[in-house]
Each structure stands twice: as C-alpha cells, then as structure tokens.
Amino acid sequence: VVAVGLGLTESSMDWGKVSGRVAIVTGAGGGIGAAVARRLADDGNDVALLDVDIEACQAVVGQIEERGRRALALTCDVANEDDVRDAVRNVAATLGQPLILINNAGVIRDNLLFKMSLDEWTQVMDVHLRGAFLMSRECQTFMTLAKWGRIISISSTSALGNRGQANYAAAKAGLQGFTKTLALELGKFGVTANAVAPGFIQTAMTAQTAQRLGLTPDEFAELAAQQVAVGRIGYPEDVANAVAFFADERSSYVNGQILYVSGGPAT
Ligand SMILES: NC(=O)c1ccc[n+]([C@@H]2O[C@H](COP(=O)([O-])OP(=O)(O)OC[C@H]3O[C@@H](n4cnc5c(N)ncnc54)[C@H](O)[C@@H]3O)[C@@H](O)[C@H]2O)c1
C-alpha cells in the first residue's frame, strides 16, 4: 500500500510508538484532567498541570513523578491572556516545547434560562471557549514550528442540549466547531485537533450537579447509570483512554473528530 504524497510504503512508515513529548493539561487538579495527566505520563510524556487551584495539582505532580516522568504545576486561569502566555512560556523553558495540549479546564453554572444571570453565562463561556482559544493559540506556535502537534478539547454530550445548561451546552457545542476549524487550519503542519465528548463521568463536577438536584453523589450516579446503554456511569480513566488515542503518534490521520465517550450513542 502506497501512502500517496508521502513517498512512503506502509512497511517503511514508522508505526512504532513515539513518546517523550511535553503535554499541557488544563484543569489538571480535577477528576478528568488529573486522570488524563496520569495517562499521558504512563504513555511516556512529561506533563505540565495548569489550574486555578494549584494545591489540587500537587498530588498529581507526585503521581506523575512516581511514573518516572517530569511534572510541573502552574497557577493559570485559562481565560486570562497574560496567565496563559506566561504559563506556556514557563512550560517551554522548564520542560520543553509543549506539543500536546488538552483543553480540559471547565466550570458549570447551571440554571434555567429565565433565571440565568449574565455572569453565569459569561463565566462558562470564558473558561471553556475563551480558555481553549487562548491556550490553543499560544501552543500552536510550538506545534507548527515542530511540524507535529495534538490539540484535544473536552466537549460533552451536553453539546447536544441539556436542560439547565444553556451556557454549558453552547460552550461545549462551540468547542466542537472550534476543533473542526483548527483541524482544517493546522492539519498541513502535522497538527491534529480532536475532541472527546464525555457523558456522565463521576467527578467533583457531577457531585455539584447532584447537590443542585438535592441528591447525594451516589444517588445521582445510580440514576445516571440507568440511562446508560452499558449500564454503568463513566470514570475519568474512560475519558483519559480516548484522549490517549488522539494523542498517540499513530493517530495522525484522525483529525477534526468528536469522540463521544458516554457508554452508548449520544442523543
Ligand atoms: N464530569 C462529567 O460528567 C463531564 C462530562 C462531560 C464533560 N466534562 C468536562 O470535562 C472537563 C473536566 O471536568 P471534571 O468533571 O473533571 O471537573 P472538575 O471540577 O473535577 O475539574 C475541573 C478543573 O478545572 C479547573 N478550572 C476551573 N476553572 C479554571 C480556569 N479558569 N483555569 C484553569 N483551570 C480551571 C478546576 O479548578 C478543576 O481542577 C470539563 O471541561 C468538563 O466540562 C465533564
């Protein structure tokens, strides 16, 4: 089989796993971000952990170092342009050029539309959309120069619509359009952009939703599991596995895709 345009035959292409790159995970102090950071370290990468809550990242730093990889935790509000520029430069100077970016930082400010404040709308837009834009714009400089990069954003099944989440659903759907556009613009530089769209994943975020609904996290998880085709809720490692696929050296022909990780078809 000839890989057209590359002058390579299938047998001459290097399908071996290449690791040892520098990854940035935003919101890495929390459930999904921390699991993604650990998985990227397991796959041989050094990892920078960016979060507004630096304390939360400390345990994750230790877990990455235990895996024999380097880790760096930095305070960074992804919605703040100066924070983002400083953090990415710090990562490049300390660990090396960041060639894998995971846009994971997120917040919820749920409310029905008629009760939703402008602040609740703006905070969610800022962390998810403005944050992913600022982080991706800063990191693509390194990726396009290196002619290799991976940008993976965490969307959600809420992108398809979810009661009480007009702000969050709009932001998560926005991330999908953002991802497809980056895929078109950056593909020719060897940079892919993809998104993982999780369903119910048990973290502090779902505990917050449970509280809003007047349920314990376990009651909420049990109810959620009944709606899932595979009959269970998801865990941060389920998302990390999908992220690892997109980040893999061998996924260079997978670009602009949205992978739902929700135990069944997304509806
Ligand atoms: N848990 C789920 O069911 C679920 C489902 C779909 C998508 N997601 C998405 O997955 C991502 C991770 O969520 P999680 O469930 O692990 O939540 P989490 O609350 O456990 O973690 C979110 C992390 O983001 C950090 N963060 C918040 N604002 C930030 C900012 N401005 N700058 C930097 N860091 C910031 C928080 O401090 C926290 O550590 C989010 O984007 C979320 O929307 C979660």
PDB file of C-alpha atoms in Angstrom, residues 42-229:
ATOM      1  CA  ASP A  42       2.054   6.420  31.545  1.00  0.00           C
ATOM      2  CA  ASP A  43       2.423   6.814  27.781  1.00  0.00           C
ATOM      3  CA  GLY A  44       5.857   8.376  28.257  1.00  0.00           C
ATOM      4  CA  ASN A  45       5.202  12.108  28.207  1.00  0.00           C
ATOM      5  CA  ASP A  46       6.229  14.828  30.647  1.00  0.00           C
ATOM      6  CA  VAL A  47       3.207  16.797  31.820  1.00  0.00           C
ATOM      7  CA  ALA A  48       2.515  20.399  32.817  1.00  0.00           C
ATOM      8  CA  LEU A  49      -0.550  20.817  35.014  1.00  0.00           C
ATOM      9  CA  LEU A  50      -2.310  24.173  34.715  1.00  0.00           C
ATOM     10  CA  ASP A  51      -5.110  25.050  37.093  1.00  0.00           C
ATOM     11  CA  VAL A  52      -6.515  27.934  39.126  1.00  0.00           C
ATOM     12  CA  ASP A  53      -6.235  25.556  42.085  1.00  0.00           C
ATOM     13  CA  ILE A  54      -2.502  24.786  42.342  1.00  0.00           C
ATOM     14  CA  GLU A  55      -2.964  22.906  45.626  1.00  0.00           C
ATOM     15  CA  ALA A  56      -5.147  20.381  43.826  1.00  0.00           C
ATOM     16  CA  CYS A  57      -2.330  19.723  41.342  1.00  0.00           C
ATOM     17  CA  GLN A  58       0.298  18.827  43.940  1.00  0.00           C
ATOM     18  CA  ALA A  59      -0.858  15.232  44.414  1.00  0.00           C
ATOM     19  CA  VAL A  60      -0.949  14.753  40.648  1.00  0.00           C
ATOM     20  CA  VAL A  61       2.640  16.037  40.352  1.00  0.00           C
ATOM     21  CA  GLY A  62       3.715  13.257  42.751  1.00  0.00           C
ATOM     22  CA  GLN A  63       1.774  10.620  40.788  1.00  0.00           C
ATOM     23  CA  ILE A  64       3.472  11.653  37.531  1.00  0.00           C
ATOM     24  CA  GLU A  65       6.921  11.657  39.116  1.00  0.00           C
ATOM     25  CA  GLU A  66       6.243   8.175  40.514  1.00  0.00           C
ATOM     26  CA  ARG A  67       5.782   7.126  36.889  1.00  0.00           C
ATOM     27  CA  GLY A  68       9.286   8.357  36.095  1.00  0.00           C
ATOM     28  CA  ARG A  69       8.171  11.427  34.154  1.00  0.00           C
ATOM     29  CA  ARG A  70       8.698  15.108  34.853  1.00  0.00           C
ATOM     30  CA  ALA A  71       5.757  17.228  36.053  1.00  0.00           C
ATOM     31  CA  LEU A  72       5.244  20.947  36.553  1.00  0.00           C
ATOM     32  CA  ALA A  73       2.220  22.538  38.250  1.00  0.00           C
ATOM     33  CA  LEU A  74       1.430  26.152  37.421  1.00  0.00           C
ATOM     34  CA  THR A  75      -1.310  28.501  38.545  1.00  0.00           C
ATOM     35  CA  CYS A  76      -3.130  29.632  35.436  1.00  0.00           C
ATOM     36  CA  ASP A  77      -6.584  30.978  34.728  1.00  0.00           C
ATOM     37  CA  VAL A  78      -7.081  29.809  31.149  1.00  0.00           C
ATOM     38  CA  ALA A  79      -9.418  32.738  30.494  1.00  0.00           C
ATOM     39  CA  ASN A  80      -6.665  35.237  31.308  1.00  0.00           C
ATOM     40  CA  GLU A  81      -4.448  36.112  28.339  1.00  0.00           C
ATOM     41  CA  ASP A  82      -1.396  37.074  30.440  1.00  0.00           C
ATOM     42  CA  ASP A  83      -1.684  33.950  32.612  1.00  0.00           C
ATOM     43  CA  VAL A  84      -1.830  31.754  29.518  1.00  0.00           C
ATOM     44  CA  ARG A  85       1.134  33.402  27.797  1.00  0.00           C
ATOM     45  CA  ASP A  86       3.267  33.253  30.970  1.00  0.00           C
ATOM     46  CA  ALA A  87       2.340  29.654  31.775  1.00  0.00           C
ATOM     47  CA  VAL A  88       3.009  28.314  28.278  1.00  0.00           C
ATOM     48  CA  ARG A  89       6.367  30.109  28.120  1.00  0.00           C
ATOM     49  CA  ASN A  90       7.240  28.731  31.545  1.00  0.00           C
ATOM     50  CA  VAL A  91       6.411  25.197  30.390  1.00  0.00           C
ATOM     51  CA  ALA A  92       8.544  25.615  27.245  1.00  0.00           C
ATOM     52  CA  ALA A  93      11.501  26.937  29.290  1.00  0.00           C
ATOM     53  CA  THR A  94      11.221  24.321  32.045  1.00  0.00           C
ATOM     54  CA  LEU A  95      10.035  21.084  30.406  1.00  0.00           C
ATOM     55  CA  GLY A  96      10.454  21.831  26.694  1.00  0.00           C
ATOM     56  CA  GLN A  97       8.164  22.809  23.835  1.00  0.00           C
ATOM     57  CA  PRO A  98       4.567  21.776  24.505  1.00  0.00           C
ATOM     58  CA  LEU A  99       3.383  19.656  21.570  1.00  0.00           C
ATOM     59  CA  ILE A 100       0.312  18.086  23.187  1.00  0.00           C
ATOM     60  CA  LEU A 101      -2.445  20.318  24.584  1.00  0.00           C
ATOM     61  CA  ILE A 102      -5.510  19.100  26.431  1.00  0.00           C
ATOM     62  CA  ASN A 103      -8.172  21.802  26.824  1.00  0.00           C
ATOM     63  CA  ASN A 104      -9.928  20.324  29.839  1.00  0.00           C
ATOM     64  CA  ALA A 105     -10.484  23.164  32.363  1.00  0.00           C
ATOM     65  CA  GLY A 106     -14.171  23.650  32.964  1.00  0.00           C
ATOM     66  CA  VAL A 107     -16.873  25.000  35.235  1.00  0.00           C
ATOM     67  CA  ILE A 108     -20.639  24.680  35.419  1.00  0.00           C
ATOM     68  CA  ARG A 109     -23.034  27.454  36.343  1.00  0.00           C
ATOM     69  CA  ASP A 110     -26.334  25.674  35.745  1.00  0.00           C
ATOM     70  CA  ASN A 111     -29.658  27.476  35.724  1.00  0.00           C
ATOM     71  CA  LEU A 112     -32.811  27.522  33.669  1.00  0.00           C
ATOM     72  CA  LEU A 113     -32.652  30.225  31.010  1.00  0.00           C
ATOM     73  CA  PHE A 114     -35.108  32.583  32.706  1.00  0.00           C
ATOM     74  CA  LYS A 115     -33.006  32.541  35.894  1.00  0.00           C
ATOM     75  CA  MET A 116     -29.562  32.507  34.291  1.00  0.00           C
ATOM     76  CA  SER A 117     -27.517  35.614  35.055  1.00  0.00           C
ATOM     77  CA  LEU A 118     -25.178  37.229  32.574  1.00  0.00           C
ATOM     78  CA  ASP A 119     -22.334  36.322  34.944  1.00  0.00           C
ATOM     79  CA  GLU A 120     -23.289  32.645  34.843  1.00  0.00           C
ATOM     80  CA  TRP A 121     -23.360  32.790  31.042  1.00  0.00           C
ATOM     81  CA  THR A 122     -20.054  34.670  30.750  1.00  0.00           C
ATOM     82  CA  GLN A 123     -18.082  32.599  33.278  1.00  0.00           C
ATOM     83  CA  VAL A 124     -18.873  29.393  31.423  1.00  0.00           C
ATOM     84  CA  MET A 125     -18.078  30.907  28.006  1.00  0.00           C
ATOM     85  CA  ASP A 126     -14.826  32.332  29.344  1.00  0.00           C
ATOM     86  CA  VAL A 127     -13.389  29.155  30.854  1.00  0.00           C
ATOM     87  CA  HIS A 128     -14.404  26.771  28.069  1.00  0.00           C
ATOM     88  CA  LEU A 129     -14.271  28.831  24.875  1.00  0.00           C
ATOM     89  CA  ARG A 130     -12.014  31.793  25.575  1.00  0.00           C
ATOM     90  CA  GLY A 131      -9.748  29.421  27.543  1.00  0.00           C
ATOM     91  CA  ALA A 132      -9.469  26.868  24.732  1.00  0.00           C
ATOM     92  CA  PHE A 133      -8.871  29.680  22.230  1.00  0.00           C
ATOM     93  CA  LEU A 134      -6.096  31.332  24.266  1.00  0.00           C
ATOM     94  CA  MET A 135      -4.362  28.053  25.118  1.00  0.00           C
ATOM     95  CA  SER A 136      -4.532  26.718  21.566  1.00  0.00           C
ATOM     96  CA  ARG A 137      -3.324  29.984  20.023  1.00  0.00           C
ATOM     97  CA  GLU A 138      -0.350  30.066  22.381  1.00  0.00           C
ATOM     98  CA  CYS A 139       0.630  26.416  21.923  1.00  0.00           C
ATOM     99  CA  GLN A 140       0.189  26.198  18.151  1.00  0.00           C
ATOM    100  CA  THR A 141       3.317  28.321  17.676  1.00  0.00           C
ATOM    101  CA  PHE A 142       5.441  25.483  19.075  1.00  0.00           C
ATOM    102  CA  MET A 143       3.461  22.779  17.270  1.00  0.00           C
ATOM    103  CA  THR A 144       3.548  24.331  13.799  1.00  0.00           C
ATOM    104  CA  LEU A 145       7.298  25.033  14.121  1.00  0.00           C
ATOM    105  CA  ALA A 146       7.893  21.411  15.171  1.00  0.00           C
ATOM    106  CA  LYS A 147       5.566  20.218  12.372  1.00  0.00           C
ATOM    107  CA  TRP A 148       3.867  17.998  14.974  1.00  0.00           C
ATOM    108  CA  GLY A 149       1.126  18.631  17.476  1.00  0.00           C
ATOM    109  CA  ARG A 150      -2.036  17.365  19.129  1.00  0.00           C
ATOM    110  CA  ILE A 151      -4.830  19.609  20.414  1.00  0.00           C
ATOM    111  CA  ILE A 152      -7.556  17.709  22.244  1.00  0.00           C
ATOM    112  CA  SER A 153     -10.514  19.517  23.778  1.00  0.00           C
ATOM    113  CA  ILE A 154     -13.022  18.109  26.217  1.00  0.00           C
ATOM    114  CA  SER A 155     -16.546  18.711  24.931  1.00  0.00           C
ATOM    115  CA  SER A 156     -19.622  16.978  26.392  1.00  0.00           C
ATOM    116  CA  THR A 157     -22.833  15.177  25.484  1.00  0.00           C
ATOM    117  CA  SER A 158     -24.421  18.415  26.770  1.00  0.00           C
ATOM    118  CA  ALA A 159     -23.382  19.925  23.413  1.00  0.00           C
ATOM    119  CA  LEU A 160     -26.500  18.193  22.058  1.00  0.00           C
ATOM    120  CA  GLY A 161     -28.691  20.104  24.531  1.00  0.00           C
ATOM    121  CA  ASN A 162     -29.245  19.720  28.254  1.00  0.00           C
ATOM    122  CA  ARG A 163     -31.904  21.262  30.446  1.00  0.00           C
ATOM    123  CA  GLY A 164     -30.484  23.896  32.807  1.00  0.00           C
ATOM    124  CA  GLN A 165     -27.255  24.214  30.842  1.00  0.00           C
ATOM    125  CA  ALA A 166     -27.858  26.762  28.062  1.00  0.00           C
ATOM    126  CA  ASN A 167     -24.451  28.281  28.800  1.00  0.00           C
ATOM    127  CA  TYR A 168     -22.545  24.991  29.118  1.00  0.00           C
ATOM    128  CA  ALA A 169     -24.261  23.336  26.136  1.00  0.00           C
ATOM    129  CA  ALA A 170     -23.471  26.345  23.935  1.00  0.00           C
ATOM    130  CA  ALA A 171     -19.833  26.336  25.083  1.00  0.00           C
ATOM    131  CA  LYS A 172     -19.401  22.586  24.569  1.00  0.00           C
ATOM    132  CA  ALA A 173     -21.012  22.750  21.095  1.00  0.00           C
ATOM    133  CA  GLY A 174     -18.787  25.747  20.371  1.00  0.00           C
ATOM    134  CA  LEU A 175     -15.727  23.660  21.215  1.00  0.00           C
ATOM    135  CA  GLN A 176     -16.732  21.193  18.518  1.00  0.00           C
ATOM    136  CA  GLY A 177     -16.798  23.894  15.815  1.00  0.00           C
ATOM    137  CA  PHE A 178     -13.542  25.275  17.175  1.00  0.00           C
ATOM    138  CA  THR A 179     -11.959  21.815  16.977  1.00  0.00           C
ATOM    139  CA  LYS A 180     -13.038  21.215  13.372  1.00  0.00           C
ATOM    140  CA  THR A 181     -11.702  24.613  12.335  1.00  0.00           C
ATOM    141  CA  LEU A 182      -8.316  24.035  13.985  1.00  0.00           C
ATOM    142  CA  ALA A 183      -8.194  20.670  12.223  1.00  0.00           C
ATOM    143  CA  LEU A 184      -8.598  22.439   8.866  1.00  0.00           C
ATOM    144  CA  GLU A 185      -6.124  25.217   9.599  1.00  0.00           C
ATOM    145  CA  LEU A 186      -3.374  23.242  11.310  1.00  0.00           C
ATOM    146  CA  GLY A 187      -3.519  19.843   9.596  1.00  0.00           C
ATOM    147  CA  LYS A 188      -0.921  20.716   6.997  1.00  0.00           C
ATOM    148  CA  PHE A 189       1.556  21.440   9.800  1.00  0.00           C
ATOM    149  CA  GLY A 190       1.226  17.949  11.229  1.00  0.00           C
ATOM    150  CA  VAL A 191      -1.038  19.227  13.993  1.00  0.00           C
ATOM    151  CA  THR A 192      -4.340  17.428  14.604  1.00  0.00           C
ATOM    152  CA  ALA A 193      -7.291  18.769  16.588  1.00  0.00           C
ATOM    153  CA  ASN A 194      -9.922  16.458  18.014  1.00  0.00           C
ATOM    154  CA  ALA A 195     -12.451  16.480  20.836  1.00  0.00           C
ATOM    155  CA  VAL A 196     -13.677  13.958  23.369  1.00  0.00           C
ATOM    156  CA  ALA A 197     -17.305  14.401  24.412  1.00  0.00           C
ATOM    157  CA  PRO A 198     -17.964  12.541  27.659  1.00  0.00           C
ATOM    158  CA  GLY A 199     -21.318  11.610  29.104  1.00  0.00           C
ATOM    159  CA  PHE A 200     -21.714  11.172  32.882  1.00  0.00           C
ATOM    160  CA  ILE A 201     -18.239  10.897  34.439  1.00  0.00           C
ATOM    161  CA  GLN A 202     -18.092  10.758  38.238  1.00  0.00           C
ATOM    162  CA  THR A 203     -16.086  13.794  39.455  1.00  0.00           C
ATOM    163  CA  ALA A 204     -16.463  16.882  41.640  1.00  0.00           C
ATOM    164  CA  MET A 205     -18.466  18.395  38.785  1.00  0.00           C
ATOM    165  CA  THR A 206     -21.166  15.706  38.894  1.00  0.00           C
ATOM    166  CA  ALA A 207     -21.205  15.969  42.706  1.00  0.00           C
ATOM    167  CA  GLN A 208     -22.023  19.658  42.236  1.00  0.00           C
ATOM    168  CA  THR A 209     -24.912  18.787  39.904  1.00  0.00           C
ATOM    169  CA  ALA A 210     -26.171  16.166  42.387  1.00  0.00           C
ATOM    170  CA  GLN A 211     -26.239  18.811  45.093  1.00  0.00           C
ATOM    171  CA  ARG A 212     -28.246  21.155  42.850  1.00  0.00           C
ATOM    172  CA  LEU A 213     -30.780  18.365  42.311  1.00  0.00           C
ATOM    173  CA  GLY A 214     -30.955  17.576  46.054  1.00  0.00           C
ATOM    174  CA  LEU A 215     -29.318  14.139  45.667  1.00  0.00           C
ATOM    175  CA  THR A 216     -26.180  12.547  47.101  1.00  0.00           C
ATOM    176  CA  PRO A 217     -23.438  11.855  44.530  1.00  0.00           C
ATOM    177  CA  ASP A 218     -24.161   8.097  44.828  1.00  0.00           C
ATOM    178  CA  GLU A 219     -27.928   8.512  44.316  1.00  0.00           C
ATOM    179  CA  PHE A 220     -27.242  10.697  41.281  1.00  0.00           C
ATOM    180  CA  ALA A 221     -24.733   8.177  39.878  1.00  0.00           C
ATOM    181  CA  GLU A 222     -27.213   5.317  40.308  1.00  0.00           C
ATOM    182  CA  LEU A 223     -29.928   7.259  38.466  1.00  0.00           C
ATOM    183  CA  ALA A 224     -27.482   8.210  35.723  1.00  0.00           C
ATOM    184  CA  ALA A 225     -26.321   4.600  35.258  1.00  0.00           C
ATOM    185  CA  GLN A 226     -29.905   3.569  34.458  1.00  0.00           C
ATOM    186  CA  GLN A 227     -29.840   5.862  31.407  1.00  0.00           C
ATOM    187  CA  VAL A 228     -26.568   4.486  30.016  1.00  0.00           C
ATOM    188  CA  ALA A 229     -26.538   1.641  27.465  1.00  0.00           C
TER     189      ALA A 229
END
